[in-house]
Amino acid sequence: IMAAPPWQIHQDLPYGTMEDDEMRNMNIGCLQDHGVIFLWVTGRAMELARECLKIWGYDRVDELIWVKTNQLQRLIRTGRTGHWLNHSKEHCLVGIKGKPALNRFVDCDVLVSEVRETSRKPDEMYSLLERLSPGTRKLEIFARTHNLKPGWVGLGNQLNGVQILEPEMRARYEARYGCAGPDGRLPLNFQAK
């Protein structure tokens, strides 16, 4: 699982945010018995994110840092977040639940990558997670259209309807809920046919 929640950071953002208790009450723990979660977090919500991992049944085992650069690969010094200092990095907490089969020690804990749209995470994250856990189903919570990837399930309120890229999963969805309409969108009613 990878999640970049809309933490309430008390700043104007171009999207809605969730209150701390809404985060705590998300039933993320039911999604895996054995697995890993990569939880992106802003500075203000660091302790809350650690608390959420525990509530959801994960042990925090590591942390990844994304060092943000511009198009010239120079360090971003005018980040939009931060209350005291401009933030040139983002944190991603790593939590483990159960005993997942993982390729440990295949990557390092620092990503250096260019900043793009607000809240868009580096594409390198997806290949890192593929190397860590090859051949397994991947889920992105709070997904956006620009980060839908084959082999991943993306859930998020900024997605435009139901979009399933993986042919086998799309066929199973259509068999259960109906085929796409003339506009290519899949039905949203979750009542089986």
PDB file of N, CA, C and O in Angstrom, residues 7-46:
ATOM      1  N   TRP A   7      -3.429  15.405   4.675  1.00  0.00           N
ATOM      2  CA  TRP A   7      -3.304  15.823   6.067  1.00  0.00           C
ATOM      3  C   TRP A   7      -3.758  17.266   6.227  1.00  0.00           C
ATOM      4  O   TRP A   7      -3.504  18.097   5.364  1.00  0.00           O
ATOM      5  N   GLN A   8      -4.350  17.579   7.335  1.00  0.00           N
ATOM      6  CA  GLN A   8      -4.735  18.950   7.661  1.00  0.00           C
ATOM      7  C   GLN A   8      -3.478  19.663   8.156  1.00  0.00           C
ATOM      8  O   GLN A   8      -3.002  19.398   9.257  1.00  0.00           O
ATOM      9  N   ILE A   9      -2.905  20.518   7.317  1.00  0.00           N
ATOM     10  CA  ILE A   9      -1.654  21.183   7.692  1.00  0.00           C
ATOM     11  C   ILE A   9      -1.847  22.670   7.943  1.00  0.00           C
ATOM     12  O   ILE A   9      -0.882  23.413   8.074  1.00  0.00           O
ATOM     13  N   HIS A  10      -3.098  23.107   7.987  1.00  0.00           N
ATOM     14  CA  HIS A  10      -3.427  24.492   8.319  1.00  0.00           C
ATOM     15  C   HIS A  10      -2.803  25.484   7.345  1.00  0.00           C
ATOM     16  O   HIS A  10      -2.255  26.501   7.739  1.00  0.00           O
ATOM     17  N   GLN A  11      -2.855  25.128   6.068  1.00  0.00           N
ATOM     18  CA  GLN A  11      -2.428  26.021   4.995  1.00  0.00           C
ATOM     19  C   GLN A  11      -3.447  25.908   3.868  1.00  0.00           C
ATOM     20  O   GLN A  11      -4.171  24.915   3.775  1.00  0.00           O
ATOM     21  N   ASP A  12      -3.505  26.918   3.010  1.00  0.00           N
ATOM     22  CA  ASP A  12      -4.398  26.859   1.852  1.00  0.00           C
ATOM     23  C   ASP A  12      -3.843  25.861   0.845  1.00  0.00           C
ATOM     24  O   ASP A  12      -2.704  25.990   0.397  1.00  0.00           O
ATOM     25  N   LEU A  13      -4.667  24.877   0.506  1.00  0.00           N
ATOM     26  CA  LEU A  13      -4.266  23.851  -0.446  1.00  0.00           C
ATOM     27  C   LEU A  13      -5.314  23.765  -1.552  1.00  0.00           C
ATOM     28  O   LEU A  13      -6.481  24.094  -1.326  1.00  0.00           O
ATOM     29  N   PRO A  14      -4.932  23.297  -2.731  1.00  0.00           N
ATOM     30  CA  PRO A  14      -5.887  23.211  -3.845  1.00  0.00           C
ATOM     31  C   PRO A  14      -6.770  21.964  -3.782  1.00  0.00           C
ATOM     32  O   PRO A  14      -7.350  21.560  -4.775  1.00  0.00           O
ATOM     33  N   TYR A  15      -6.883  21.346  -2.629  1.00  0.00           N
ATOM     34  CA  TYR A  15      -7.725  20.154  -2.449  1.00  0.00           C
ATOM     35  C   TYR A  15      -8.198  20.124  -0.995  1.00  0.00           C
ATOM     36  O   TYR A  15      -7.641  20.794  -0.124  1.00  0.00           O
ATOM     37  N   GLY A  16      -9.230  19.350  -0.741  1.00  0.00           N
ATOM     38  CA  GLY A  16      -9.754  19.204   0.605  1.00  0.00           C
ATOM     39  C   GLY A  16      -8.819  18.368   1.469  1.00  0.00           C
ATOM     40  O   GLY A  16      -8.053  17.543   0.962  1.00  0.00           O
ATOM     41  N   THR A  17      -8.884  18.593   2.764  1.00  0.00           N
ATOM     42  CA  THR A  17      -8.046  17.835   3.692  1.00  0.00           C
ATOM     43  C   THR A  17      -8.930  17.067   4.659  1.00  0.00           C
ATOM     44  O   THR A  17     -10.144  17.267   4.714  1.00  0.00           O
ATOM     45  N   MET A  18      -8.320  16.176   5.419  1.00  0.00           N
ATOM     46  CA  MET A  18      -9.037  15.376   6.406  1.00  0.00           C
ATOM     47  C   MET A  18      -8.578  15.764   7.802  1.00  0.00           C
ATOM     48  O   MET A  18      -7.397  16.020   8.027  1.00  0.00           O
ATOM     49  N   GLU A  19      -9.514  15.782   8.726  1.00  0.00           N
ATOM     50  CA  GLU A  19      -9.197  16.069  10.118  1.00  0.00           C
ATOM     51  C   GLU A  19      -8.428  14.895  10.722  1.00  0.00           C
ATOM     52  O   GLU A  19      -8.513  13.763  10.232  1.00  0.00           O
ATOM     53  N   ASP A  20      -7.714  15.156  11.797  1.00  0.00           N
ATOM     54  CA  ASP A  20      -6.894  14.123  12.438  1.00  0.00           C
ATOM     55  C   ASP A  20      -7.714  12.892  12.815  1.00  0.00           C
ATOM     56  O   ASP A  20      -7.294  11.757  12.568  1.00  0.00           O
ATOM     57  N   ASP A  21      -8.890  13.078  13.405  1.00  0.00           N
ATOM     58  CA  ASP A  21      -9.705  11.930  13.800  1.00  0.00           C
ATOM     59  C   ASP A  21     -10.218  11.148  12.599  1.00  0.00           C
ATOM     60  O   ASP A  21     -10.380   9.930  12.677  1.00  0.00           O
ATOM     61  N   GLU A  22     -10.456  11.825  11.484  1.00  0.00           N
ATOM     62  CA  GLU A  22     -10.851  11.112  10.267  1.00  0.00           C
ATOM     63  C   GLU A  22      -9.727  10.178   9.821  1.00  0.00           C
ATOM     64  O   GLU A  22      -9.983   9.052   9.386  1.00  0.00           O
ATOM     65  N   MET A  23      -8.494  10.637   9.936  1.00  0.00           N
ATOM     66  CA  MET A  23      -7.344   9.799   9.587  1.00  0.00           C
ATOM     67  C   MET A  23      -7.262   8.593  10.522  1.00  0.00           C
ATOM     68  O   MET A  23      -7.105   7.465  10.078  1.00  0.00           O
ATOM     69  N   ARG A  24      -7.346   8.864  11.805  1.00  0.00           N
ATOM     70  CA  ARG A  24      -7.253   7.779  12.779  1.00  0.00           C
ATOM     71  C   ARG A  24      -8.326   6.720  12.543  1.00  0.00           C
ATOM     72  O   ARG A  24      -8.088   5.532  12.739  1.00  0.00           O
ATOM     73  N   ASN A  25      -9.511   7.150  12.124  1.00  0.00           N
ATOM     74  CA  ASN A  25     -10.648   6.239  11.996  1.00  0.00           C
ATOM     75  C   ASN A  25     -10.738   5.536  10.652  1.00  0.00           C
ATOM     76  O   ASN A  25     -11.663   4.741  10.446  1.00  0.00           O
ATOM     77  N   MET A  26      -9.812   5.800   9.735  1.00  0.00           N
ATOM     78  CA  MET A  26      -9.830   5.056   8.470  1.00  0.00           C
ATOM     79  C   MET A  26      -9.514   3.590   8.762  1.00  0.00           C
ATOM     80  O   MET A  26      -8.607   3.290   9.522  1.00  0.00           O
ATOM     81  N   ASN A  27     -10.240   2.707   8.145  1.00  0.00           N
ATOM     82  CA  ASN A  27     -10.075   1.274   8.413  1.00  0.00           C
ATOM     83  C   ASN A  27      -9.011   0.666   7.493  1.00  0.00           C
ATOM     84  O   ASN A  27      -9.261  -0.299   6.781  1.00  0.00           O
ATOM     85  N   ILE A  28      -7.833   1.235   7.530  1.00  0.00           N
ATOM     86  CA  ILE A  28      -6.734   0.769   6.674  1.00  0.00           C
ATOM     87  C   ILE A  28      -6.284  -0.632   7.082  1.00  0.00           C
ATOM     88  O   ILE A  28      -5.902  -1.445   6.249  1.00  0.00           O
ATOM     89  N   GLY A  29      -6.367  -0.943   8.373  1.00  0.00           N
ATOM     90  CA  GLY A  29      -5.902  -2.234   8.873  1.00  0.00           C
ATOM     91  C   GLY A  29      -6.581  -3.433   8.234  1.00  0.00           C
ATOM     92  O   GLY A  29      -6.002  -4.518   8.168  1.00  0.00           O
ATOM     93  N   CYS A  30      -7.808  -3.268   7.726  1.00  0.00           N
ATOM     94  CA  CYS A  30      -8.525  -4.404   7.135  1.00  0.00           C
ATOM     95  C   CYS A  30      -8.017  -4.758   5.740  1.00  0.00           C
ATOM     96  O   CYS A  30      -8.387  -5.784   5.193  1.00  0.00           O
ATOM     97  N   LEU A  31      -7.148  -3.946   5.164  1.00  0.00           N
ATOM     98  CA  LEU A  31      -6.719  -4.160   3.784  1.00  0.00           C
ATOM     99  C   LEU A  31      -5.627  -5.208   3.629  1.00  0.00           C
ATOM    100  O   LEU A  31      -5.426  -5.720   2.532  1.00  0.00           O
ATOM    101  N   GLN A  32      -4.889  -5.499   4.686  1.00  0.00           N
ATOM    102  CA  GLN A  32      -3.785  -6.462   4.598  1.00  0.00           C
ATOM    103  C   GLN A  32      -3.685  -7.238   5.902  1.00  0.00           C
ATOM    104  O   GLN A  32      -3.893  -6.677   6.974  1.00  0.00           O
ATOM    105  N   ASP A  33      -3.337  -8.505   5.772  1.00  0.00           N
ATOM    106  CA  ASP A  33      -2.935  -9.278   6.952  1.00  0.00           C
ATOM    107  C   ASP A  33      -1.417  -9.273   7.065  1.00  0.00           C
ATOM    108  O   ASP A  33      -0.865  -9.225   8.154  1.00  0.00           O
ATOM    109  N   HIS A  34      -0.767  -9.358   5.907  1.00  0.00           N
ATOM    110  CA  HIS A  34       0.698  -9.341   5.823  1.00  0.00           C
ATOM    111  C   HIS A  34       1.057  -8.374   4.706  1.00  0.00           C
ATOM    112  O   HIS A  34       0.713  -8.604   3.552  1.00  0.00           O
ATOM    113  N   GLY A  35       1.720  -7.299   5.040  1.00  0.00           N
ATOM    114  CA  GLY A  35       2.065  -6.350   3.996  1.00  0.00           C
ATOM    115  C   GLY A  35       2.853  -5.177   4.516  1.00  0.00           C
ATOM    116  O   GLY A  35       3.229  -5.105   5.685  1.00  0.00           O
ATOM    117  N   VAL A  36       3.078  -4.249   3.603  1.00  0.00           N
ATOM    118  CA  VAL A  36       3.860  -3.055   3.906  1.00  0.00           C
ATOM    119  C   VAL A  36       3.040  -1.843   3.479  1.00  0.00           C
ATOM    120  O   VAL A  36       2.254  -1.926   2.536  1.00  0.00           O
ATOM    121  N   ILE A  37       3.195  -0.752   4.207  1.00  0.00           N
ATOM    122  CA  ILE A  37       2.556   0.502   3.834  1.00  0.00           C
ATOM    123  C   ILE A  37       3.626   1.583   3.791  1.00  0.00           C
ATOM    124  O   ILE A  37       4.498   1.648   4.654  1.00  0.00           O
ATOM    125  N   PHE A  38       3.562   2.388   2.737  1.00  0.00           N
ATOM    126  CA  PHE A  38       4.407   3.562   2.603  1.00  0.00           C
ATOM    127  C   PHE A  38       3.481   4.751   2.775  1.00  0.00           C
ATOM    128  O   PHE A  38       2.609   4.996   1.943  1.00  0.00           O
ATOM    129  N   LEU A  39       3.652   5.484   3.861  1.00  0.00           N
ATOM    130  CA  LEU A  39       2.743   6.559   4.249  1.00  0.00           C
ATOM    131  C   LEU A  39       3.451   7.903   4.157  1.00  0.00           C
ATOM    132  O   LEU A  39       4.304   8.233   4.986  1.00  0.00           O
ATOM    133  N   TRP A  40       3.101   8.700   3.140  1.00  0.00           N
ATOM    134  CA  TRP A  40       3.675  10.030   2.968  1.00  0.00           C
ATOM    135  C   TRP A  40       3.120  10.941   4.040  1.00  0.00           C
ATOM    136  O   TRP A  40       1.934  10.889   4.358  1.00  0.00           O
ATOM    137  N   VAL A  41       3.986  11.784   4.589  1.00  0.00           N
ATOM    138  CA  VAL A  41       3.555  12.634   5.693  1.00  0.00           C
ATOM    139  C   VAL A  41       4.266  13.981   5.640  1.00  0.00           C
ATOM    140  O   VAL A  41       5.424  14.071   5.238  1.00  0.00           O
ATOM    141  N   THR A  42       3.530  15.011   6.033  1.00  0.00           N
ATOM    142  CA  THR A  42       4.107  16.346   6.139  1.00  0.00           C
ATOM    143  C   THR A  42       4.627  16.535   7.560  1.00  0.00           C
ATOM    144  O   THR A  42       4.279  15.781   8.472  1.00  0.00           O
ATOM    145  N   GLY A  43       5.458  17.547   7.747  1.00  0.00           N
ATOM    146  CA  GLY A  43       6.074  17.782   9.052  1.00  0.00           C
ATOM    147  C   GLY A  43       5.088  17.899  10.193  1.00  0.00           C
ATOM    148  O   GLY A  43       5.251  17.303  11.248  1.00  0.00           O
ATOM    149  N   ARG A  44       3.992  18.643  10.003  1.00  0.00           N
ATOM    150  CA  ARG A  44       3.026  18.851  11.064  1.00  0.00           C
ATOM    151  C   ARG A  44       2.352  17.552  11.499  1.00  0.00           C
ATOM    152  O   ARG A  44       1.992  17.380  12.647  1.00  0.00           O
ATOM    153  N   ALA A  45       2.218  16.628  10.587  1.00  0.00           N
ATOM    154  CA  ALA A  45       1.470  15.402  10.870  1.00  0.00           C
ATOM    155  C   ALA A  45       2.358  14.196  11.181  1.00  0.00           C
ATOM    156  O   ALA A  45       1.866  13.073  11.238  1.00  0.00           O
ATOM    157  N   MET A  46       3.634  14.411  11.411  1.00  0.00           N
ATOM    158  CA  MET A  46       4.558  13.290  11.615  1.00  0.00           C
ATOM    159  C   MET A  46       4.130  12.391  12.782  1.00  0.00           C
ATOM    160  O   MET A  46       4.056  11.172  12.651  1.00  0.00           O
TER     161      MET A  46
END
